[in-house]
PDB file of N, CA and C in Angstrom:
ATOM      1  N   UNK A   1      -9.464  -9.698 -14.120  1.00 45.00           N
ATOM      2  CA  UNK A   1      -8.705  -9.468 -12.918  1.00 45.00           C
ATOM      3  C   UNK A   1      -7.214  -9.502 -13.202  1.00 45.00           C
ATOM      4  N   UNK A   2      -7.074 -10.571 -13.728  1.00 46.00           N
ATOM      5  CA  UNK A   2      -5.062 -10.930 -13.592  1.00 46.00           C
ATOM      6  C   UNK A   2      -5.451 -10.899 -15.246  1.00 46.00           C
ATOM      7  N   UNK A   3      -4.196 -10.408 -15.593  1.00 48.00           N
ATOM      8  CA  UNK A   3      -3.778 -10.148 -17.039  1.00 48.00           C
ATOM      9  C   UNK A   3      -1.882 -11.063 -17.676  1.00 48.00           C
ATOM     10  N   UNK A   4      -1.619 -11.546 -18.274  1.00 48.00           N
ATOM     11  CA  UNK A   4      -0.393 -11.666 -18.567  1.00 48.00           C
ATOM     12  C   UNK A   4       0.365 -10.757 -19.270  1.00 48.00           C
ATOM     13  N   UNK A   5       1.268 -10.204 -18.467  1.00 55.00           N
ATOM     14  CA  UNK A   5       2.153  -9.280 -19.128  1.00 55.00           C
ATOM     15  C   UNK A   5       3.172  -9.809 -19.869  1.00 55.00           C
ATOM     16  N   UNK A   6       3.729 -10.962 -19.687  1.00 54.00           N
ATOM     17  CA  UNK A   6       4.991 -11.480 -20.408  1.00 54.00           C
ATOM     18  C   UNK A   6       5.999 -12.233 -19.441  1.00 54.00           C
ATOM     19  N   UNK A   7       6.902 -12.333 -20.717  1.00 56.00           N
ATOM     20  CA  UNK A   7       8.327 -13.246 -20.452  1.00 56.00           C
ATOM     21  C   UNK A   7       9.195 -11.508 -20.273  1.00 56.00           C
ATOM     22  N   UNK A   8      10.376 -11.763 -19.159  1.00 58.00           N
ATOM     23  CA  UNK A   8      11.324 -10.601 -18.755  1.00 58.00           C
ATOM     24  C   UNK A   8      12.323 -11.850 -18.515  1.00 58.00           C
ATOM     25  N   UNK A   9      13.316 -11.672 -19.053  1.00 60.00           N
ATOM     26  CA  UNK A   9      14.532 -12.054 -18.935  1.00 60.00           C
ATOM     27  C   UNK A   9      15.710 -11.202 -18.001  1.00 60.00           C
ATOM     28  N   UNK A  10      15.763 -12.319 -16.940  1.00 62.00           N
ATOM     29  CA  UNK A  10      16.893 -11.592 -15.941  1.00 62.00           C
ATOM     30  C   UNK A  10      18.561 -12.009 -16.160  1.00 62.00           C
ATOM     31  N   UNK A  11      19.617 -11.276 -15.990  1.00 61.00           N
ATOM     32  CA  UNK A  11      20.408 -11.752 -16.205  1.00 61.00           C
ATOM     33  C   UNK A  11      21.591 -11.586 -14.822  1.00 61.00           C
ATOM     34  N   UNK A  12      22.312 -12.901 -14.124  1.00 63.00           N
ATOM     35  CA  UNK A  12      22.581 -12.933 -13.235  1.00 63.00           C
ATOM     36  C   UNK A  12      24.073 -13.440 -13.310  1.00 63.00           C
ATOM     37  N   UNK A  13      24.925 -12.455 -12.644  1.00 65.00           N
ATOM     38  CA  UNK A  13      26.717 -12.803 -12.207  1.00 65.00           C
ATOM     39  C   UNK A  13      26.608 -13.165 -10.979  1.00 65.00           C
ATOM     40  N   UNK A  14      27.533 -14.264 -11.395  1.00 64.00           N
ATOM     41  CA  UNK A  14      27.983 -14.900  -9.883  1.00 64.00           C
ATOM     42  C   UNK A  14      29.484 -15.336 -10.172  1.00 64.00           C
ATOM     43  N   UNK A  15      30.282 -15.731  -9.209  1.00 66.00           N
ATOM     44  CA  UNK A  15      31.385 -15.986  -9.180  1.00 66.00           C
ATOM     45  C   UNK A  15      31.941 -17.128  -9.863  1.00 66.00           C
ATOM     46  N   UNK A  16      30.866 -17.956 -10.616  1.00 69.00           N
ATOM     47  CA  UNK A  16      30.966 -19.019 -11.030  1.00 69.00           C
ATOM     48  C   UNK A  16      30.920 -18.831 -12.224  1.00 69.00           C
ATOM     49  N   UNK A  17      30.186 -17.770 -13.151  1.00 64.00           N
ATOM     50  CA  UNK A  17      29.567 -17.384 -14.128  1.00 64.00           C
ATOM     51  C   UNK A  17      28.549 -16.699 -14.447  1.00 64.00           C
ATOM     52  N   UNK A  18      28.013 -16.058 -15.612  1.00 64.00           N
ATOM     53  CA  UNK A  18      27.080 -15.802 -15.739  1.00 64.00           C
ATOM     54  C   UNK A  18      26.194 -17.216 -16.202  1.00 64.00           C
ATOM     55  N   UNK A  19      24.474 -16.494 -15.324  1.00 62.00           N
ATOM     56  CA  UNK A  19      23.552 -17.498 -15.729  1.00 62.00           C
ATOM     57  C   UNK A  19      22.587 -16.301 -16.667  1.00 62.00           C
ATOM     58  N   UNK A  20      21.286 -16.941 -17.522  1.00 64.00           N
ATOM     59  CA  UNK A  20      20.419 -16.212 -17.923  1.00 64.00           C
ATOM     60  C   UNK A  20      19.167 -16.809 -17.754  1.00 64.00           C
ATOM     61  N   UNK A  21      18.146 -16.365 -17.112  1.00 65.00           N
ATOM     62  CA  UNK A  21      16.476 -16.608 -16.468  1.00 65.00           C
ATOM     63  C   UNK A  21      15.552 -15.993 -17.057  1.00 65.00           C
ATOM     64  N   UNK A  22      14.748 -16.887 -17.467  1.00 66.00           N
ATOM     65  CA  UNK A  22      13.270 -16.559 -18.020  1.00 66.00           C
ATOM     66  C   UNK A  22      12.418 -16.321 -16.918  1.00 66.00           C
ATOM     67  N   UNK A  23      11.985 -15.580 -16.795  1.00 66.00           N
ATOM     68  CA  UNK A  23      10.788 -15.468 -15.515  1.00 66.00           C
ATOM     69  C   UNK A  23       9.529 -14.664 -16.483  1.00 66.00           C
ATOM     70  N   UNK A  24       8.341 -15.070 -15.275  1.00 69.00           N
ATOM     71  CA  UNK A  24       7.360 -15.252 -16.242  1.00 69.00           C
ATOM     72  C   UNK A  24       6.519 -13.896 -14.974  1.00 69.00           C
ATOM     73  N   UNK A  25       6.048 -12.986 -15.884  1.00 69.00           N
ATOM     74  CA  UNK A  25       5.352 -12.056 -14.715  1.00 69.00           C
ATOM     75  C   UNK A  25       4.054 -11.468 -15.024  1.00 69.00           C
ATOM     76  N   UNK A  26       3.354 -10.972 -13.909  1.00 73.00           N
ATOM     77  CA  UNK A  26       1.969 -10.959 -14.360  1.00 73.00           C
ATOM     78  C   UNK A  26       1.845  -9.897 -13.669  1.00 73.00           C
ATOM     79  N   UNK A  27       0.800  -8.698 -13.939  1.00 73.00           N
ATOM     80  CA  UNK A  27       0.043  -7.800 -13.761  1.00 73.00           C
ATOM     81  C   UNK A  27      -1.033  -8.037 -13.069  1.00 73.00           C
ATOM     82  N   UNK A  28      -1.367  -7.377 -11.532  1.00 75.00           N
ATOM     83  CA  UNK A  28      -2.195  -8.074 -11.015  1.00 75.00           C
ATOM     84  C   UNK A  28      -3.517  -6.866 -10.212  1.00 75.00           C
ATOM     85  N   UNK A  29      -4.457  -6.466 -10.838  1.00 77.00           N
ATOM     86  CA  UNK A  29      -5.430  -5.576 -10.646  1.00 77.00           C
ATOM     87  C   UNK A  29      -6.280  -5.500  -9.224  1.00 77.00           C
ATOM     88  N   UNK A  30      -5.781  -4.720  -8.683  1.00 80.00           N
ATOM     89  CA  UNK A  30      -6.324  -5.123  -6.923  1.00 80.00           C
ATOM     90  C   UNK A  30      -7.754  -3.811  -6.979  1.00 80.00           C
ATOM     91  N   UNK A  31      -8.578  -4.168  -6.047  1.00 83.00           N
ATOM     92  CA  UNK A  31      -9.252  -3.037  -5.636  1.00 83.00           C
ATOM     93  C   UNK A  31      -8.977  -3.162  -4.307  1.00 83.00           C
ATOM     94  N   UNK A  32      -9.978  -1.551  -3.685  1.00 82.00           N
ATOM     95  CA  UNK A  32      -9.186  -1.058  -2.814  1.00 82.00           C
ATOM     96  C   UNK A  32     -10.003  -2.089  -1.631  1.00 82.00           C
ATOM     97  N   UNK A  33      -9.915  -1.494  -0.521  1.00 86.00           N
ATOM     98  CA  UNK A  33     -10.191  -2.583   0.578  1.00 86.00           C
ATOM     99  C   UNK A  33     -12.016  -2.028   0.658  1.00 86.00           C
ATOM    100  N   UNK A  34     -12.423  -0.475   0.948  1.00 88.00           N
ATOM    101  CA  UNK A  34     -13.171  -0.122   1.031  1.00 88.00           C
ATOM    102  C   UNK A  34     -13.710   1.294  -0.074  1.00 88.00           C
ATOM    103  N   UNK A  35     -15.238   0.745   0.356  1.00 90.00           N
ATOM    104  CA  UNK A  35     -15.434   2.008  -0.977  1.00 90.00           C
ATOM    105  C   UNK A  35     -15.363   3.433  -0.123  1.00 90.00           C
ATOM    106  N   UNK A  36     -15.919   4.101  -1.366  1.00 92.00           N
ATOM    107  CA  UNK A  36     -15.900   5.528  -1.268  1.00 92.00           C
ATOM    108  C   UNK A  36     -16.673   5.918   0.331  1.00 92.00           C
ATOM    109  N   UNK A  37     -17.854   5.446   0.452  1.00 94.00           N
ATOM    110  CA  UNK A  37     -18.444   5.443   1.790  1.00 94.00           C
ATOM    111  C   UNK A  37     -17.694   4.873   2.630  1.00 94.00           C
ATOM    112  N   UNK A  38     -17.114   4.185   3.118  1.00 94.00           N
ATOM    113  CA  UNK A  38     -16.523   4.064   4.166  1.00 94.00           C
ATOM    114  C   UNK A  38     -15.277   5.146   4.286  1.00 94.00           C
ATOM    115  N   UNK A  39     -14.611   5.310   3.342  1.00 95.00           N
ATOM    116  CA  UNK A  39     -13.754   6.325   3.168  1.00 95.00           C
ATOM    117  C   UNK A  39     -14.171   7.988   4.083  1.00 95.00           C
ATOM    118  N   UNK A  40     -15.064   8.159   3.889  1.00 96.00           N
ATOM    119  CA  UNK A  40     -16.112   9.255   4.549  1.00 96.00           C
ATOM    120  C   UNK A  40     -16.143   9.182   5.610  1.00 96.00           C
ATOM    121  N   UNK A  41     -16.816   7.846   6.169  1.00 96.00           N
ATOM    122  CA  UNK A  41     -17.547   7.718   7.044  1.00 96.00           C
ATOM    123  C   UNK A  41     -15.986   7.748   8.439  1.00 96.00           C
ATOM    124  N   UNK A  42     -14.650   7.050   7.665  1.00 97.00           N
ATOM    125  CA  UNK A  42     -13.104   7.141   8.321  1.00 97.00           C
ATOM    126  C   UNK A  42     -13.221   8.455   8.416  1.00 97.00           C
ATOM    127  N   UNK A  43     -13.079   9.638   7.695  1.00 97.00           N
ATOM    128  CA  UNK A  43     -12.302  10.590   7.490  1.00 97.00           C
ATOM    129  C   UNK A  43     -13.265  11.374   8.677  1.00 97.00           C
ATOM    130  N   UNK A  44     -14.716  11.153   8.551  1.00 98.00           N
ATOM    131  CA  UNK A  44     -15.716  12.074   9.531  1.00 98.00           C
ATOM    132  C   UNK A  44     -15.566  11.627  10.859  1.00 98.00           C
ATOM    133  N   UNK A  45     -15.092  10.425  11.367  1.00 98.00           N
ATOM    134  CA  UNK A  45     -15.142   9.929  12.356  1.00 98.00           C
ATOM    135  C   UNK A  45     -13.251  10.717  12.749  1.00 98.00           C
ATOM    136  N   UNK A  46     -12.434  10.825  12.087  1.00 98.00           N
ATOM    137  CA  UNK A  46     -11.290  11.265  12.450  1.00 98.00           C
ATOM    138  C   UNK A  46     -11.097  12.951  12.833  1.00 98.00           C
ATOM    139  N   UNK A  47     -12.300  13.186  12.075  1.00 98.00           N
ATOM    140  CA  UNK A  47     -12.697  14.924  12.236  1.00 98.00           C
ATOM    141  C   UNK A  47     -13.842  14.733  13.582  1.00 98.00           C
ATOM    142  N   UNK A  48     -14.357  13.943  14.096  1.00 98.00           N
ATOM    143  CA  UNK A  48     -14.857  13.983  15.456  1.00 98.00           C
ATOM    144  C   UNK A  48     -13.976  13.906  16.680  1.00 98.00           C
ATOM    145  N   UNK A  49     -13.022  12.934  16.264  1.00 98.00           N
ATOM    146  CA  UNK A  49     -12.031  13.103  17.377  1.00 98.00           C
ATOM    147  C   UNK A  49     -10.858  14.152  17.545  1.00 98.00           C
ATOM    148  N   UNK A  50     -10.534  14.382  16.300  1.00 98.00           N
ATOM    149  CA  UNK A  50      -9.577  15.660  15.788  1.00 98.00           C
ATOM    150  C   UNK A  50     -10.499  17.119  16.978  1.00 98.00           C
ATOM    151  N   UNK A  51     -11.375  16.853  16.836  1.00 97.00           N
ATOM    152  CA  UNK A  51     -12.641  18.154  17.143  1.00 97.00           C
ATOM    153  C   UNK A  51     -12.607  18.027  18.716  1.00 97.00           C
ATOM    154  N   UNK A  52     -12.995  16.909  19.490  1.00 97.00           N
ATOM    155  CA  UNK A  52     -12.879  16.564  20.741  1.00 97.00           C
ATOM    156  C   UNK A  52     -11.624  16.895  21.076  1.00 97.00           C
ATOM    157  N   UNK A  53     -10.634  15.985  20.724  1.00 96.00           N
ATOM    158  CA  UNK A  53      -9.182  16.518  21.300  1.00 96.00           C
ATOM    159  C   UNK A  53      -9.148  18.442  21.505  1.00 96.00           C
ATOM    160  N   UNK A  54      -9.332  18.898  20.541  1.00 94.00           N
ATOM    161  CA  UNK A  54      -9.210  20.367  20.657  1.00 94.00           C
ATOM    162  C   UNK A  54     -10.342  20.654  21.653  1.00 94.00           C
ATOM    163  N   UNK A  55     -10.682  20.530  21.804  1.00 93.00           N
ATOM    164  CA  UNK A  55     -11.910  21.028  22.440  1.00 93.00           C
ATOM    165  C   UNK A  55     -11.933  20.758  24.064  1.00 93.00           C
ATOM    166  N   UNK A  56     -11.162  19.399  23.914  1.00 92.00           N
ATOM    167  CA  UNK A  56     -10.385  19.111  25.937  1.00 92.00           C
ATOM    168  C   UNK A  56      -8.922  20.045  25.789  1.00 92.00           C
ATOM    169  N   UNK A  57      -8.343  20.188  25.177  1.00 90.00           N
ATOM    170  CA  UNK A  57      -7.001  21.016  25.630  1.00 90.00           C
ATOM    171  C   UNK A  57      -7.431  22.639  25.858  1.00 90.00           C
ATOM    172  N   UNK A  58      -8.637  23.278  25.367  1.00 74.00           N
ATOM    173  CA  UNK A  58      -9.547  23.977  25.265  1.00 74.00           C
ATOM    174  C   UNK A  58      -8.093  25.183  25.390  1.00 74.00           C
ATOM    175  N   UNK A  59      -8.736  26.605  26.199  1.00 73.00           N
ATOM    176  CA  UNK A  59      -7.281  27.758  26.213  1.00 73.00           C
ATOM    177  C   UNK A  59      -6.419  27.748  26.731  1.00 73.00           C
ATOM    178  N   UNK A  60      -5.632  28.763  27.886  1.00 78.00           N
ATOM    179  CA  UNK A  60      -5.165  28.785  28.708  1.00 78.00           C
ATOM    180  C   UNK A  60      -5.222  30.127  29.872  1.00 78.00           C
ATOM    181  N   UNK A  61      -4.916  29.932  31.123  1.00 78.00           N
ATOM    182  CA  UNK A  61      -5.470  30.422  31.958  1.00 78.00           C
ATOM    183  C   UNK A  61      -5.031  32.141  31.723  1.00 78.00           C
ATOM    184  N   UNK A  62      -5.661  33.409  31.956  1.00 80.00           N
ATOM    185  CA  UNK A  62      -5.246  34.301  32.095  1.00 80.00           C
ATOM    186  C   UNK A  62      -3.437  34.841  32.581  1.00 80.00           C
ATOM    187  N   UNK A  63      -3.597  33.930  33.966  1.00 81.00           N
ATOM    188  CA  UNK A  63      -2.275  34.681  34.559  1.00 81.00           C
ATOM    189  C   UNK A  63      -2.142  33.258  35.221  1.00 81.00           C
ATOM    190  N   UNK A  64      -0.689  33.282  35.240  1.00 79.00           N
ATOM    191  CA  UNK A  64       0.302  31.615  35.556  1.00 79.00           C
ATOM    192  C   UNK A  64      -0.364  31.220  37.384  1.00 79.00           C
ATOM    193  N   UNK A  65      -0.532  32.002  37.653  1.00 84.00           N
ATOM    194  CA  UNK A  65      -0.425  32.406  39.403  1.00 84.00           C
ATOM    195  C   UNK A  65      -1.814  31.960  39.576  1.00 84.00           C
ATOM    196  N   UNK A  66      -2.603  32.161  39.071  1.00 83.00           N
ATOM    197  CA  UNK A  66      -4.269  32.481  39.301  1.00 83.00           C
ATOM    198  C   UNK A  66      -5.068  30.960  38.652  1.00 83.00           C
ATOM    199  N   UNK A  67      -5.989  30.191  39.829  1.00 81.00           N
ATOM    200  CA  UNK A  67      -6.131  28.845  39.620  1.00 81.00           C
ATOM    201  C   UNK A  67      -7.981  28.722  39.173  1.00 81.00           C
ATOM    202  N   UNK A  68      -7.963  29.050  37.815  1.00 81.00           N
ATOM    203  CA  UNK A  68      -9.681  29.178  37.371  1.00 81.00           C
ATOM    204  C   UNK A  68     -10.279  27.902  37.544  1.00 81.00           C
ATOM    205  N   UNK A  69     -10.853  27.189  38.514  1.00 84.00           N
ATOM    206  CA  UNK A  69     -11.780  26.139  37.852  1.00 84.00           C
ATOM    207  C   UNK A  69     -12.955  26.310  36.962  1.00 84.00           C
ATOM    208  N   UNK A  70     -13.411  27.165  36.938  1.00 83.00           N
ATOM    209  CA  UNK A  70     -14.497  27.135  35.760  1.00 83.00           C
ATOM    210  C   UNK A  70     -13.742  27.428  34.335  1.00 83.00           C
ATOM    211  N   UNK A  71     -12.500  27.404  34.121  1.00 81.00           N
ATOM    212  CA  UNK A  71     -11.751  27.383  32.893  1.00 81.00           C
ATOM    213  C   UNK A  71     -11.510  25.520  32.677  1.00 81.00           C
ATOM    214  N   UNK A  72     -10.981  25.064  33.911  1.00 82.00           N
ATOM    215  CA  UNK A  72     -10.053  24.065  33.335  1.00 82.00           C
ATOM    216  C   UNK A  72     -11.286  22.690  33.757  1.00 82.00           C
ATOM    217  N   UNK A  73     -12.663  22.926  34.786  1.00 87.00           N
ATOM    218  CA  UNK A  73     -13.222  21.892  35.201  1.00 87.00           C
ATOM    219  C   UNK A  73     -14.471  22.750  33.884  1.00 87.00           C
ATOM    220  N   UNK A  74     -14.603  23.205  32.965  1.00 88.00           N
ATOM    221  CA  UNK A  74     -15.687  23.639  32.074  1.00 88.00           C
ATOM    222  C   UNK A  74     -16.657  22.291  31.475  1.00 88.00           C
ATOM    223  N   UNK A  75     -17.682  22.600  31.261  1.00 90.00           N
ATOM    224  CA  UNK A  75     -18.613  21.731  30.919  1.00 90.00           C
ATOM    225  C   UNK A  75     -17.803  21.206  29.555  1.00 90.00           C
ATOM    226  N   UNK A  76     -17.742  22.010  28.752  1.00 90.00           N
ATOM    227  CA  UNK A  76     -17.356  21.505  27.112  1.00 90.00           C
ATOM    228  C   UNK A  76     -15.443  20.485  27.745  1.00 90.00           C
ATOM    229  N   UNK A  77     -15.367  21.225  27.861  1.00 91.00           N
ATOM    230  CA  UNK A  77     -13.892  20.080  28.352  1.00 91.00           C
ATOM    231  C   UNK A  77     -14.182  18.402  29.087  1.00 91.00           C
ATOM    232  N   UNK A  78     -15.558  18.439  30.118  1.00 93.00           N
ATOM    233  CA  UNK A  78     -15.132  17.379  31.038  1.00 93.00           C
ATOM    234  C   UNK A  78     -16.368  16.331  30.240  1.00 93.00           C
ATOM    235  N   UNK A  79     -17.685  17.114  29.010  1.00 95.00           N
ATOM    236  CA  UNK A  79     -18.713  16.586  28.731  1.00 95.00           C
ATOM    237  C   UNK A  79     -18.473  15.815  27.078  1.00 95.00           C
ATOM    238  N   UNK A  80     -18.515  17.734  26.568  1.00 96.00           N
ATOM    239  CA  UNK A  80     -18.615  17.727  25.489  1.00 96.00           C
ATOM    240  C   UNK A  80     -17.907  16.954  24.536  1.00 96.00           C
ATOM    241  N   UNK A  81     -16.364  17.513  25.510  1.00 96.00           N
ATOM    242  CA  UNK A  81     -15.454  16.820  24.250  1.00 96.00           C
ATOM    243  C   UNK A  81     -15.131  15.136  24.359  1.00 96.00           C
ATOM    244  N   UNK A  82     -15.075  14.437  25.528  1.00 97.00           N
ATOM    245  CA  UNK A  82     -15.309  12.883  25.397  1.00 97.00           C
ATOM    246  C   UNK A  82     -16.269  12.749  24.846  1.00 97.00           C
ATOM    247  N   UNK A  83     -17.665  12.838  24.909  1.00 98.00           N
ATOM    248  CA  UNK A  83     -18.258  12.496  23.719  1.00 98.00           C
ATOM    249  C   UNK A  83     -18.164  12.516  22.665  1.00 98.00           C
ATOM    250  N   UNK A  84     -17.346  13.451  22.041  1.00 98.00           N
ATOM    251  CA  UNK A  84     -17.437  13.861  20.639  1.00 98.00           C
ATOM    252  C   UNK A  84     -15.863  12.567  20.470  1.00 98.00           C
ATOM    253  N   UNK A  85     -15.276  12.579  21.246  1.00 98.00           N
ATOM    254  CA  UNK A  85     -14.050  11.652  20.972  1.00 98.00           C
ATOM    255  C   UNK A  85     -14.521  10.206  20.718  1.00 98.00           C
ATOM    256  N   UNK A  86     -15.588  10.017  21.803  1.00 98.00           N
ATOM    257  CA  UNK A  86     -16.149   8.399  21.382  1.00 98.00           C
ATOM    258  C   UNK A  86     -17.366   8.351  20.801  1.00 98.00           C
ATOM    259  N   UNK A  87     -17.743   9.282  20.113  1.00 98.00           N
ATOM    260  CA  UNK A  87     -18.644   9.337  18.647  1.00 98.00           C
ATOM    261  C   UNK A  87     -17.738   9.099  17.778  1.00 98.00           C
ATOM    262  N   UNK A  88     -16.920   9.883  17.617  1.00 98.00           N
ATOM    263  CA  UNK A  88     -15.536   9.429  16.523  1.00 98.00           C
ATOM    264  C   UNK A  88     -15.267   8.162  16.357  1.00 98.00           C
ATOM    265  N   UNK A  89     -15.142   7.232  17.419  1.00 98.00           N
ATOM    266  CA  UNK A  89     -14.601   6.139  17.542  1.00 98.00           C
ATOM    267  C   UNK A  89     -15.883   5.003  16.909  1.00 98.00           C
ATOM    268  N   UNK A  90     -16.770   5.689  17.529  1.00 98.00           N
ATOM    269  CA  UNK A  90     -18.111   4.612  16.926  1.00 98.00           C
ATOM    270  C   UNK A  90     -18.433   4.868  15.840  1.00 98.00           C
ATOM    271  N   UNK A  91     -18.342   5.758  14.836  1.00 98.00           N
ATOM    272  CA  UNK A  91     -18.119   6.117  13.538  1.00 98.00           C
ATOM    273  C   UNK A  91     -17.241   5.308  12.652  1.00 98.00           C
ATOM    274  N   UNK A  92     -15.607   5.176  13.335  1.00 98.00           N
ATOM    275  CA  UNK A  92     -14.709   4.828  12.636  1.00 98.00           C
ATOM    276  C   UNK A  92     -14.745   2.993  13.026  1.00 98.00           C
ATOM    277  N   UNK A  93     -15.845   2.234  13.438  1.00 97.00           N
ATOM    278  CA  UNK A  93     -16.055   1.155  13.939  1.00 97.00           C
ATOM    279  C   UNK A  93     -16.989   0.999  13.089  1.00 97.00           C
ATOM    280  N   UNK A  94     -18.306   1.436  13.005  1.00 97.00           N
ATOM    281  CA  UNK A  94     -18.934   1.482  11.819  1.00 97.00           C
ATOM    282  C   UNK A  94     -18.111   1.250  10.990  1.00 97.00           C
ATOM    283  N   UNK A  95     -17.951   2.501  10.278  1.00 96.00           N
ATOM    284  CA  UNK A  95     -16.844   3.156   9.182  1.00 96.00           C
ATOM    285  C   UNK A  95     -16.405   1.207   8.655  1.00 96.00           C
ATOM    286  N   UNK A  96     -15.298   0.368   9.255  1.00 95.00           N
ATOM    287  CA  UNK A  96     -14.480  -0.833   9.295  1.00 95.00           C
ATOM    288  C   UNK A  96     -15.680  -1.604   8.660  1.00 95.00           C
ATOM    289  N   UNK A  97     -17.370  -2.036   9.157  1.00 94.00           N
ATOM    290  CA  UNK A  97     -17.914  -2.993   9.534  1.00 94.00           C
ATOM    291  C   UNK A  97     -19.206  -2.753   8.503  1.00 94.00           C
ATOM    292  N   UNK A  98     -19.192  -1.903   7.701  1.00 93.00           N
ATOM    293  CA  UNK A  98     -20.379  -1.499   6.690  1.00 93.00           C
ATOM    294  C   UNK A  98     -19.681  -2.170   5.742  1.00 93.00           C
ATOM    295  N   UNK A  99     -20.714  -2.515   4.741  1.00 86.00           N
ATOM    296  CA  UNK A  99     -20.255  -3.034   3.379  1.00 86.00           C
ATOM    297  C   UNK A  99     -20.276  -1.756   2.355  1.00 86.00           C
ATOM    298  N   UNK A 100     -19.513  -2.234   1.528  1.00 77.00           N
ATOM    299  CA  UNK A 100     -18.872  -1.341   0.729  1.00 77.00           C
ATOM    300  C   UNK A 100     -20.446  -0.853  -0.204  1.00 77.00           C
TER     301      UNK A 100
END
């Protein structure tokens, strides 16, 4: 895990003089927080909500003047896409709570 890299000598001015410091430093080998699967399981859950969001802002209306509800009250806008937003979310909750 931890390795010793060595002695580094610092050298320090101050108004009083120079001083010179031995400091002692170490190399320190981390892994990451989560593995490769959870990594996925983040990135798929961010592409569910990425997907939902688009999918509620959905087109826009023909003509500025003209008031479609079956454009803006549409099944995929008021159904589809919250679900798919809080599938995302239960993915990326998983995703946190699986072992590596």
């Amino acid at each position: 895990m931890a390795k010793e890299k060595g002695y580094t000598k610092r050298v320090e001015t101050s108004a009083t003089g120079t001083a010179e410091r031995t400091i002692q430093t170490k190399d320190v080998e981390t892994d990451l927080l989560f593995g490769k699967k959870n990594y996925i399981y983040i990135l798929s859950g961010i592409g569910l909500i990425f997907l939902g969001m688009v999918l509620m802002s959905g087109g826009h209306m023909p003509s500025p003047d003209v008031w479609d509800e079956s454009l803006i009250y549409s099944p995929i806008r008021i159904t589809v896409a919250p679900m798919l937003i809080l599938a995302g979310l239960i993915v990326n909750v998983y995703a946190v709570f699986v072992k590596k």
